[in-house]
Every structure is written in structure tokens, then in C-alpha cells.
Coordinates of C-alpha atoms in Angstrom, one line a residue:
Chain A
M1 CA 119.3 133.7 178.6
T2 CA 116.9 130.8 178.7
S3 CA 119.4 128.8 180.8
R4 CA 119.7 131.9 183.2
L5 CA 115.6 132.4 183.5
R6 CA 115.4 128.5 184.1
A7 CA 117.9 128.6 186.9
A8 CA 116.4 132.1 188.6
W9 CA 113.1 130.1 188.4
E10 CA 114.9 126.8 189.9
H11 CA 116.6 129.3 193.0
F12 CA 113.2 130.8 193.6
W13 CA 110.8 128.0 193.7
F14 CA 113.1 125.2 194.6
R15 CA 115.6 126.0 197.1
P16 CA 115.3 124.4 200.5
G17 CA 112.9 125.8 203.2
A18 CA 112.6 124.9 206.9
A19 CA 109.6 122.6 207.6
L20 CA 108.8 124.8 210.8
D21 CA 107.9 127.8 208.2
L22 CA 105.5 125.7 206.1
G23 CA 103.9 124.2 209.0
A24 CA 103.5 127.7 210.7
A25 CA 101.9 128.9 207.4
R26 CA 99.4 126.0 207.2
V27 CA 98.7 126.8 211.1
V28 CA 98.1 130.7 210.1
V29 CA 96.0 130.0 207.3
S30 CA 93.9 127.3 208.5
L31 CA 93.3 129.5 211.9
F32 CA 92.5 132.2 209.8
A33 CA 89.9 130.5 207.8
L34 CA 88.4 129.2 211.0
W35 CA 87.9 132.5 212.7
H36 CA 86.0 133.7 209.5
L37 CA 83.7 130.8 209.3
A38 CA 82.7 131.2 212.5
S39 CA 82.1 134.5 212.5
R40 CA 79.6 134.2 209.6
D41 CA 76.5 132.3 209.3
L42 CA 77.1 131.2 205.9
P43 CA 74.2 128.5 205.6
A44 CA 71.7 130.8 206.8
L45 CA 72.0 133.0 203.6
S46 CA 71.0 129.5 201.6
G47 CA 67.6 130.2 203.1
L48 CA 67.1 133.7 202.0
P49 CA 63.6 134.4 200.2
A50 CA 63.3 133.4 196.6
P51 CA 63.5 137.0 195.4
F52 CA 66.7 137.5 196.9
W53 CA 68.2 134.6 194.8
S54 CA 66.0 135.3 191.6
A55 CA 69.1 137.4 189.7
V56 CA 71.8 135.0 190.8
A57 CA 72.7 133.6 187.5
A58 CA 73.1 130.0 186.6
G59 CA 76.5 129.7 186.2
A60 CA 77.2 131.7 189.1
R61 CA 74.9 128.5 191.0
W62 CA 76.5 125.9 189.2
R63 CA 80.4 127.0 189.2
F64 CA 79.8 126.7 193.0
L65 CA 76.7 124.3 193.5
L66 CA 75.2 126.6 195.4
F67 CA 71.3 126.6 195.3
E68 CA 68.8 128.4 197.4
G69 CA 66.9 126.9 200.0
R70 CA 69.4 124.3 201.3
P71 CA 70.2 125.9 204.8
A72 CA 70.3 122.3 206.1
L73 CA 72.8 121.0 203.5
E74 CA 74.8 123.9 203.8
R75 CA 74.9 123.5 207.5
G76 CA 76.3 120.2 207.6
L77 CA 79.0 121.0 205.1
E78 CA 79.7 124.1 207.2
G79 CA 80.4 121.6 209.8
L80 CA 82.4 119.3 207.8
A81 CA 84.6 122.5 207.1
F82 CA 85.1 123.2 210.5
L83 CA 86.4 119.9 210.8
A84 CA 88.5 119.7 208.3
L85 CA 90.0 123.3 209.7
G86 CA 90.6 122.1 213.0
A87 CA 92.4 118.9 211.8
A88 CA 94.7 121.3 209.0
A89 CA 95.1 123.7 212.2
L90 CA 96.0 120.5 214.6
G91 CA 97.8 118.6 212.1
V92 CA 96.0 115.6 211.9
F93 CA 95.7 114.2 208.5
A94 CA 96.9 117.9 207.7
R95 CA 97.1 116.8 203.9
P96 CA 93.7 115.9 203.4
A97 CA 92.4 118.3 205.7
C98 CA 93.7 121.1 203.9
L99 CA 92.2 119.9 200.3
L100 CA 88.8 119.2 202.0
A101 CA 88.4 122.6 203.7
G102 CA 89.8 124.3 200.5
L103 CA 87.2 122.7 198.3
L104 CA 84.4 123.5 201.1
L105 CA 85.6 127.1 201.5
Y106 CA 85.3 127.3 197.9
H107 CA 81.6 126.2 197.9
L108 CA 80.5 128.0 200.8
A109 CA 82.5 131.4 200.7
P110 CA 80.2 132.6 197.9
L111 CA 77.1 132.3 199.8
E112 CA 78.2 135.6 201.5
T113 CA 77.9 137.8 198.6
L114 CA 76.1 135.9 196.0
I115 CA 72.8 137.9 195.8
F116 CA 75.0 140.6 194.5
S117 CA 78.1 139.3 193.1
P118 CA 79.8 136.0 192.6
A119 CA 82.9 136.7 193.7
P120 CA 83.7 137.4 197.4
T121 CA 87.0 138.4 197.0
L122 CA 87.3 141.0 199.8
K123 CA 85.3 138.8 202.3
G124 CA 88.2 136.8 203.8
F125 CA 88.3 133.5 202.1
T126 CA 89.8 134.2 198.9
L127 CA 93.5 133.4 200.1
P128 CA 92.5 130.7 202.4
V129 CA 90.9 128.8 199.5
L130 CA 93.9 129.0 197.3
A131 CA 96.5 128.5 200.0
L132 CA 94.5 125.3 201.6
V133 CA 94.5 123.6 198.3
A134 CA 98.2 124.6 197.7
L135 CA 99.2 123.2 201.1
A136 CA 97.6 120.0 200.5
A137 CA 99.9 119.5 197.6
T138 CA 103.0 120.0 200.2
P139 CA 104.6 118.3 203.0
C140 CA 103.1 121.0 205.4
D141 CA 102.5 118.3 208.0
D142 CA 106.2 117.8 208.6
A143 CA 106.2 120.2 211.5
L144 CA 103.5 121.8 213.8
A145 CA 101.4 118.6 213.2
L146 CA 100.0 116.2 216.0
R147 CA 100.1 113.6 213.9
P148 CA 103.0 114.4 210.9
G149 CA 103.3 112.7 207.5
P150 CA 104.4 109.1 207.1
C151 CA 107.8 110.4 205.6
R152 CA 109.9 113.4 205.9
A153 CA 110.3 115.5 202.6
P154 CA 113.4 116.8 201.4
P155 CA 114.2 120.3 202.0
W156 CA 113.3 121.8 198.6
E157 CA 109.3 120.8 199.0
H158 CA 109.1 122.8 201.8
G159 CA 110.8 126.0 200.1
W160 CA 108.1 125.8 197.4
G161 CA 105.2 125.2 199.1
L162 CA 105.9 128.2 201.4
R163 CA 106.9 130.2 198.4
L164 CA 103.5 129.2 196.7
V165 CA 101.4 130.4 199.8
Q166 CA 103.4 133.6 200.3
V167 CA 103.1 134.4 196.3
F168 CA 99.3 134.2 196.7
V169 CA 99.2 137.0 199.5
A170 CA 101.8 139.1 197.7
Q171 CA 99.5 138.9 194.6
A172 CA 97.0 140.4 196.2
Y173 CA 99.0 143.4 197.2
L174 CA 100.5 143.7 193.5
A175 CA 97.0 143.1 191.8
A176 CA 95.6 145.9 193.8
A177 CA 98.2 148.3 192.7
W178 CA 97.7 147.3 189.2
A179 CA 93.8 147.5 189.4
R180 CA 94.5 151.3 190.7
L181 CA 96.9 151.8 187.4
A182 CA 94.6 150.0 185.1
R183 CA 91.6 151.6 186.1
S184 CA 92.9 155.3 186.2
G185 CA 96.1 155.3 184.7
A186 CA 98.3 158.1 185.8
A187 CA 95.9 159.4 187.9
A188 CA 95.6 157.0 190.1
L189 CA 99.2 158.7 191.2
G190 CA 97.6 162.0 191.6
G191 CA 96.4 163.3 194.9
A192 CA 92.9 164.3 193.3
E193 CA 91.8 160.9 193.0
M194 CA 92.9 160.1 196.4
E195 CA 90.9 163.3 198.1
S196 CA 87.9 161.7 196.0
W197 CA 88.3 158.3 197.6
L198 CA 88.9 159.6 201.2
R199 CA 86.1 162.0 200.9
L200 CA 83.6 159.2 199.5
L201 CA 85.1 156.4 202.5
G202 CA 84.8 159.4 205.0
S203 CA 81.6 160.9 204.3
D204 CA 79.1 158.3 204.0
D205 CA 77.0 158.0 207.2
E206 CA 76.0 154.6 206.8
L207 CA 79.5 153.7 206.1
T208 CA 82.0 155.8 208.2
V209 CA 82.9 155.1 211.6
F210 CA 86.4 156.6 211.8
R211 CA 85.8 160.7 210.7
T212 CA 88.9 162.0 211.7
F213 CA 92.0 160.6 209.7
G214 CA 90.5 160.4 206.6
P215 CA 89.1 163.9 206.0
W216 CA 92.0 165.4 207.6
L217 CA 94.4 163.9 204.8
A218 CA 91.7 164.9 202.3
A219 CA 91.6 168.6 203.5
E220 CA 95.3 169.5 201.6
P221 CA 96.2 168.5 198.5
W222 CA 99.6 167.9 199.4
R223 CA 98.5 165.0 202.0
A224 CA 96.3 163.5 199.9
Q225 CA 99.0 163.4 197.1
V226 CA 101.6 161.9 199.8
A227 CA 99.1 159.3 200.3
A228 CA 98.7 159.0 196.6
A229 CA 102.0 158.3 196.2
A230 CA 102.8 156.5 199.4
V231 CA 99.8 153.5 198.6
P232 CA 101.2 152.2 195.4
L233 CA 104.8 152.1 197.0
L234 CA 103.6 150.3 199.8
L235 CA 101.3 147.9 198.1
L236 CA 104.4 147.3 195.7
A237 CA 106.7 146.6 198.6
M238 CA 104.1 144.2 200.3
G239 CA 103.8 142.2 197.0
A240 CA 107.5 142.3 196.7
L241 CA 107.9 140.3 200.4
P242 CA 108.6 136.5 198.5
W243 CA 111.8 138.1 197.1
L244 CA 112.6 140.1 200.3
S245 CA 114.6 138.6 203.2
G246 CA 116.3 139.7 206.6
R247 CA 115.7 143.3 207.9
L248 CA 114.4 144.4 204.6
R249 CA 111.6 141.8 204.9
S250 CA 110.8 142.7 208.7
A251 CA 110.7 146.6 207.8
T252 CA 108.5 145.7 205.3
L253 CA 105.9 143.5 207.5
A254 CA 106.2 146.5 209.8
A255 CA 105.5 149.1 207.6
A256 CA 102.5 146.7 206.0
L257 CA 101.1 146.5 209.9
L258 CA 101.0 150.6 209.7
F259 CA 99.4 150.8 206.2
H260 CA 96.8 148.7 207.1
A261 CA 96.1 150.6 210.2
A262 CA 96.4 153.8 208.3
V263 CA 93.9 152.7 205.4
L264 CA 91.3 151.5 208.8
A265 CA 91.5 154.7 210.1
A266 CA 91.3 157.1 206.9
A267 CA 88.9 154.9 204.6
N268 CA 87.3 152.6 206.9
L269 CA 88.5 149.3 205.1
A270 CA 89.3 146.7 207.4
F271 CA 91.3 144.1 205.3
T272 CA 91.7 141.1 207.8
S273 CA 93.3 139.2 204.9
G274 CA 96.6 141.6 206.0
L275 CA 96.6 139.2 209.1
L276 CA 98.2 136.4 206.5
L277 CA 101.4 138.2 206.1
L278 CA 102.3 136.1 209.4
V279 CA 103.4 133.3 206.4
F280 CA 106.1 135.8 205.9
V281 CA 107.8 135.7 209.0
D282 CA 110.8 133.6 209.4
W283 CA 109.3 131.3 212.3
S284 CA 112.6 128.9 211.9
G285 CA 115.0 131.8 212.2
T286 CA 113.2 133.6 215.3
A287 CA 115.3 133.8 218.2
G288 CA 114.3 131.7 220.9
V289 CA 112.3 129.1 218.4
D290 CA 115.3 127.0 217.7
S291 CA 116.5 127.3 221.6
P292 CA 117.2 124.1 223.4
R293 CA 114.2 125.2 226.0
A294 CA 111.9 125.9 222.8
R295 CA 112.6 122.5 221.4
A296 CA 112.0 120.7 224.5
L297 CA 109.0 122.6 225.1
V298 CA 107.8 121.7 221.9
S299 CA 108.8 118.0 221.9
S300 CA 106.9 117.5 225.2
L301 CA 103.7 119.0 223.3
S302 CA 104.5 116.0 220.9
L303 CA 104.7 118.5 218.1
S304 CA 107.2 117.2 215.7
G305 CA 109.9 118.0 212.8
G306 CA 110.5 121.5 211.8
L307 CA 112.7 122.3 214.8
R308 CA 115.7 120.9 213.3
D309 CA 118.2 123.7 213.1
P310 CA 117.2 125.1 209.4
S311 CA 120.8 125.1 208.4
A312 CA 120.7 121.4 208.6
D313 CA 118.1 121.6 205.6
A314 CA 119.9 123.8 203.6
D315 CA 122.9 121.3 203.7
V316 CA 120.7 118.8 202.1
D317 CA 121.0 118.2 198.3
P318 CA 117.9 120.0 197.1
G319 CA 116.8 117.1 194.3
P320 CA 117.0 116.6 190.9
Chain B
M1 CA 70.7 134.2 183.1
Q2 CA 73.2 131.8 181.4
W3 CA 76.7 130.7 181.8
T4 CA 79.1 133.6 181.0
S5 CA 82.4 133.3 179.4
L6 CA 83.8 134.6 182.7
D7 CA 81.9 131.9 184.3
A8 CA 83.7 129.1 182.2
L9 CA 87.1 130.5 182.7
A10 CA 87.0 130.8 186.2
T11 CA 85.6 127.1 186.4
L12 CA 88.6 126.0 184.3
A13 CA 90.6 127.8 186.3
F14 CA 89.9 126.4 189.7
V15 CA 89.3 122.8 188.3
L16 CA 93.0 122.9 186.5
F17 CA 94.1 124.4 190.2
A18 CA 92.6 122.0 192.7
G19 CA 92.8 118.8 190.2
T20 CA 96.5 119.3 189.7
A21 CA 96.9 119.9 193.2
A22 CA 95.1 116.6 194.4
R23 CA 97.3 114.9 191.7
V24 CA 100.2 116.2 193.4
A25 CA 99.1 115.3 196.9
L26 CA 98.4 111.6 195.8
V27 CA 102.1 111.2 195.3
P28 CA 104.2 110.9 198.6
P29 CA 106.8 113.6 199.5
G30 CA 110.2 112.9 198.2
A31 CA 108.9 110.4 195.3
P32 CA 111.2 111.4 192.3
A33 CA 108.1 112.7 190.3
R34 CA 107.3 115.0 192.5
R35 CA 109.7 117.8 191.3
R36 CA 108.3 117.6 188.0
L37 CA 104.7 117.3 189.3
A38 CA 105.3 120.4 191.6
H39 CA 106.1 122.4 188.2
V40 CA 103.0 121.5 186.6
L41 CA 100.9 122.9 189.7
L42 CA 102.9 126.2 189.2
L43 CA 102.1 126.1 185.7
A44 CA 98.6 125.4 186.4
T45 CA 98.3 128.2 189.1
L46 CA 100.7 131.1 188.3
P47 CA 98.9 131.9 184.9
W48 CA 95.6 132.6 186.9
L49 CA 97.2 134.9 188.9
A50 CA 98.0 136.7 186.3
A51 CA 95.1 136.5 184.1
A52 CA 92.7 138.0 186.7
P53 CA 94.6 141.3 187.1
A54 CA 95.3 141.6 183.5
L55 CA 91.7 141.1 182.6
Q56 CA 90.5 143.1 185.5
R57 CA 88.2 140.6 186.0
D58 CA 87.8 138.0 189.2
L59 CA 88.3 134.7 188.5
W60 CA 87.4 133.8 191.9
P61 CA 89.2 132.7 193.8
F62 CA 91.7 134.0 191.5
A63 CA 91.2 137.8 192.3
C64 CA 92.0 141.2 190.7
W65 CA 91.8 143.0 193.8
P66 CA 90.1 145.9 193.0
V67 CA 90.3 148.0 196.5
A68 CA 89.1 151.9 196.3
A69 CA 90.5 151.6 192.4
G70 CA 89.3 153.7 189.5
P71 CA 87.9 156.6 189.1
V72 CA 85.5 158.1 191.4
P73 CA 82.1 159.2 189.5
A74 CA 81.0 162.6 189.5
E75 CA 78.0 161.7 191.1
I76 CA 77.4 158.9 193.5
T77 CA 74.0 157.4 194.0
R78 CA 73.1 155.4 197.0
A79 CA 70.3 152.9 198.3
R80 CA 68.9 154.1 201.5
L81 CA 66.0 151.9 203.4
L82 CA 64.1 153.6 206.0
A83 CA 61.3 151.9 208.3
V84 CA 58.2 153.5 208.4
D85 CA 56.1 154.1 211.5
A86 CA 52.0 153.6 212.1
A87 CA 52.2 158.0 212.3
G88 CA 54.3 158.0 208.6
G89 CA 57.7 159.0 210.7
E90 CA 61.0 157.5 209.3
H91 CA 63.8 155.6 210.9
P92 CA 67.3 154.7 209.9
I93 CA 67.7 150.9 210.5
D94 CA 70.9 149.5 212.4
P95 CA 72.9 147.2 209.8
R96 CA 73.5 144.7 212.4
A97 CA 69.0 144.1 212.1
W98 CA 69.7 142.2 208.7
R99 CA 72.3 139.5 210.2
P100 CA 73.4 137.2 208.5
L101 CA 72.8 138.8 205.4
G102 CA 75.4 141.6 204.9
F103 CA 74.7 145.3 204.6
D104 CA 77.7 145.6 202.0
E105 CA 75.7 143.1 199.8
L106 CA 71.7 144.2 201.0
N107 CA 72.5 147.8 199.6
P108 CA 73.7 147.2 196.3
W109 CA 71.3 144.5 195.8
L110 CA 68.2 147.0 196.6
Q111 CA 70.0 149.4 194.3
L112 CA 70.8 147.5 191.3
R113 CA 68.8 144.3 191.3
F114 CA 65.7 145.0 193.4
P115 CA 64.1 147.5 190.9
A116 CA 64.3 144.9 188.2
L117 CA 62.3 142.6 190.1
P118 CA 58.6 141.9 189.3
R119 CA 56.3 143.9 192.0
A120 CA 55.3 140.3 193.5
Q121 CA 58.8 139.8 194.3
R122 CA 59.5 143.2 195.5
D123 CA 57.1 143.1 197.8
A124 CA 57.7 139.6 198.9
A125 CA 61.2 141.1 199.6
A126 CA 60.4 143.9 201.5
A127 CA 57.8 142.0 203.6
W128 CA 60.8 139.6 205.0
L129 CA 63.2 142.8 205.5
L130 CA 60.5 144.7 207.2
A131 CA 59.6 141.7 209.4
R132 CA 63.6 141.4 210.1
A133 CA 63.4 145.0 211.0
E134 CA 60.8 145.1 213.6
E135 CA 62.2 142.0 215.3
A136 CA 65.2 143.6 215.6
R137 CA 63.9 146.6 216.8
R138 CA 61.4 144.7 219.3
Q139 CA 64.6 142.5 220.5
A140 CA 66.7 145.7 221.1
R141 CA 63.8 147.9 222.8
A142 CA 63.4 145.2 225.3
G143 CA 66.9 144.8 226.3
Q144 CA 68.0 141.5 224.4
G145 CA 70.5 143.4 222.1
L146 CA 70.8 143.3 218.6
P147 CA 71.7 140.5 216.4
R148 CA 75.2 139.5 216.9
A149 CA 77.9 138.3 214.9
R150 CA 78.2 134.0 215.8
L151 CA 81.7 135.1 217.6
G152 CA 80.3 138.5 219.2
P153 CA 82.9 141.2 219.4
L154 CA 85.8 138.6 218.3
A155 CA 84.0 138.1 215.1
A156 CA 86.0 138.6 211.7
P157 CA 85.3 142.5 211.0
T158 CA 84.0 142.9 207.5
L159 CA 85.7 145.3 205.1
L160 CA 83.7 148.4 205.4
Q161 CA 82.8 149.8 208.5
H162 CA 79.2 150.5 209.2
A163 CA 77.4 153.3 211.5
R164 CA 75.7 151.7 214.4
P165 CA 72.5 154.1 214.5
W166 CA 70.7 152.0 217.4
G167 CA 73.9 151.9 219.7
E168 CA 73.8 149.2 221.4
G169 CA 69.8 149.0 221.3
E170 CA 69.2 151.9 223.6
G171 CA 68.8 154.1 220.2
A172 CA 66.1 151.6 218.4
P173 CA 62.8 153.5 217.8
R174 CA 60.1 153.1 220.1
E175 CA 57.3 153.0 217.9
P176 CA 56.8 149.6 215.8
F177 CA 57.8 149.7 211.9
T178 CA 54.6 149.2 209.8
G179 CA 56.5 149.7 206.7
L180 CA 59.4 150.4 204.3
R181 CA 60.8 153.1 201.8
L182 CA 63.7 152.9 199.7
Y183 CA 65.6 156.2 198.4
L184 CA 68.0 156.4 195.7
E185 CA 70.2 159.5 197.3
T186 CA 72.4 161.4 194.6
W187 CA 75.1 163.6 195.4
P188 CA 78.2 165.3 193.7
A189 CA 81.6 163.5 194.5
A190 CA 83.0 166.9 195.8
R191 CA 80.2 167.2 198.5
S192 CA 79.2 165.0 201.2
R193 CA 76.3 162.4 201.4
A194 CA 74.5 164.8 204.0
E195 CA 73.5 167.1 200.9
A196 CA 72.0 164.1 198.5
R197 CA 69.3 164.5 196.8
R198 CA 66.6 161.7 197.6
T199 CA 64.1 160.2 195.2
L200 CA 61.4 157.8 196.7
A201 CA 62.2 154.5 194.7
Y202 CA 59.7 152.2 196.3
A203 CA 57.2 151.8 199.4
F204 CA 56.2 149.3 201.1
P205 CA 53.0 148.3 201.8

């Protein structure tokens, strides 16, 4: 039994992966974090008047080394985060850049919510912080890098790095499904609770932009019941993505796209981290990416690695 | 306000995770020790991914992702901050007026933290908010638009979508703001907020 568990663990984490997929995960996560960082003015929040900070606990301040009245310092650190994320996206000193960016975002991201909560979970930086720090430990600069790493890593290194990033993304969906069950029990699967949420998120004049689909779902108990059953099923399917492959994975990703669009229309919730589902795309196997023409194009752009035939990676001994 | 055990646990989780990742990063890819260190990093990471949902507590960045989870209370209470003009008329404030402060942080702060502050601090915060609201109104009326996200229309959207009572600026009130009123609105979950009963919680000045 133990040896079977160990074999399953080894197979899941350390089966060979493609350098291109790991490099693509680095680019996706870095660009996503850049987008969020450029969208918000986090340093300015350090300059909020003292009363806004008065209820911030000492533990929260020291956890993130965040103290009021230092917008200039935070502006400097934000500039450093921009540089680090840019370097990570381009693949220039990508691994140290990923680590630096992850640590800086860990410091900066809580500014967005700190006056009320020390956990900016749903603000867009949660998954990038985890993924960037983890990517720093992997050979994520073997592909799609303007300045590739000094030595090419064996394929099992690309496999575990990519799967760890994928597990971070999948955990968000699994945890969301579990949170519903843990907090409501069987009622989470019932139409009544879904109806209440849809009404709450669809009837607040300060928060509601989309006013048609949510009330339509809530209007009939059977529609709310269908939604209540579909949500945990879809969350579980998205949480299972690291274990899915081929057409099943593609179909689940397509369902995830529809799911996020439906959640936006029905509940006015825009979960931008859903874009990080791109780390599940099989870039190395996508038709055209491995074509001779694409290789020639990428070579001419001085990008390197990762465009080798993925089957060549699979032939290499995965190591001890 | 002191350190809580949750703060300590969350800090421990991140320090272990980031410290182990940094240690692995120092070993060049392909080195024999990498496989063992990869195991160590996984073992320093995966338990926290499970712990946050198990505890139903955020050990940020290890999160329990409670999105629209749990029973909706029978009665909902929300804060509503309104601007007041010289004649006593009340006006809604466009959430973009608070940028870079987010409406989703300001509103629960007003509801749950603000009432516990000493009067002098409440007045100082209200004076700042009034100045922001009036500046945004004045700019909007002057055709300069509302405070924008740094990337404008390309900015990452917030989780919750907010109504824009001032439109693109043309809906901003003509009358200058001279005060603020904070109401608590309570309504049955089975009804709409439009049917809420209002209680004046604070007025400035």
C-alpha cells in the first residue's frame, strides 16, 4: 500500500514535463500579476489618514511589514516589483526575478484590504504570490526566456514545477467548493441558499451591475436548484484539472470559461484569477506551436528552449 | 491589537514555504540534491494548502477561498454613505470617488470599524472622505471625469461590480457637498435593499 502511494506520488509530481509549458506558466502568472499591479495604486493606500489604520492589528502590520505613512517607500518597492515582474515575464534572470516579485507582492498586496482585513484573498495577488515563489525554485527559464538558465534541466524538473503551479490554481476551486459545504452543510446543495445568494448579490443597488440573469435564476426554485447543484460540480471539475488530460481537460477548461461568465452575469462577481487557468493549456502539444514554421519564428525572436519535440523530453530518464 | 495565533501560523506558513523555495532555487537544476529538495518544498507547501480550507481561515497567501459561501443571514445590514449639500439634500457618492481606496474595503470598514473609533478620529476620517467626494464631484462637473483606475478601461476589474450613479460624470450633483451622513440599512434577506429600513449612525459635521 505504501509503495503504491509512493509510486502514485512520484508519478503525479515527477513524470516528465515540457519546458515550454513551464515557461508559459511563468509568462502567464507574471503578466497577470503585472496587470493587477498596474491596475491598482497600492502605495497610495499607505498614505491614508491615521484613523483608517487605527484598527489594523499589530500582527497584521508585522506579518507584511506594512506601516502607515510610507507611500514613497511603498512606491519604490512597487517600482521594484514592476521590474521584477517584467524580468520574469521576459525571462531575464527569471528565477531570481520570480522570487523577488513574489516576496514584494506578499508585502504590497495586503495594502489593498488592510484597513478592514489582512487577507486580500480575492483581490488577484493570492495565486501569483504562491506561483512566483514556487517558480523561482524550478527551471522556469528553460523556455520562452530572452536569457535562458545556465543549464538545461531534466524533464522531471519541468513536470513538478508546472504541476505545483497548477495545484495552486486548482486548490482555489476545491477550497471554494469545500467552503460551501463546511459552512452550510447539505444546505449548500439546496436551491434555497442559492436563491438567497442570487437575491443578495442581484438586489443591492450599490453593488449590482448585471440585473437580469441572477434574478431570473432566483425566480424559480428549480432554476436555483439546478444552479446550486451545478456550482459545486463545476468547482470540483476545475479542482480536478491537474489530474485531467486531453479532451477531458479541454472540455473542463471550456466549461470553466462559461462558468465564470455565468457567475459574472448572475452574481456580479468577476473572478479575474480564473485567467490563470491558462496554466492548464497544453502549449507544447497545441497544433502549430511545434510546427517547423513556429520554431523558426520563435528562434528568430531569440527565444530558446521548450520548443523541442515534447516526446523527446519524455524519452529522457526522469531521474532517481 | 496584538498578534493572534492565526497571524503567527500564517507567518510561519509563508516563511517555511518561501524559505524552502529559496533554498531549492540556490541548487542548480539537474544537481542530484534537487529531487530531494523538491520533495521538501512540496512537503513545506501542500499541508498549508489543505490547512486553510480545513480551518476555514485564511493563512494568506494560503487561502480558504470563501466565495459566496455559508448561509445568508435572515437580515442583511449594510452601510450607506451619502453626501449632504448646504440645503440638506442627500446625494449618492460614486464609488470611483474613493480611488485608490476600494469601495469593497471602505464600506465594511465604515460599518464595522468606524463606529468603534473615538469621535475625534471619526471626524478626521469623515473630513478626509468629504474632501475626496467633493473633489471628485467638482472634477466631474467640470468635465474632467471621475478618478480613474491606473489602466483606465483596461484595468483589472474588482471582484464585486459597482453601480456608477454619476455615469461618466454627467450624473454628478450640481450642489457642493458640505457634509456626510452614514446610514445603516437593514432588510430581510428575502426582500430587496430598496425596502431597507434606515438608521442614521453618524453625521458630519
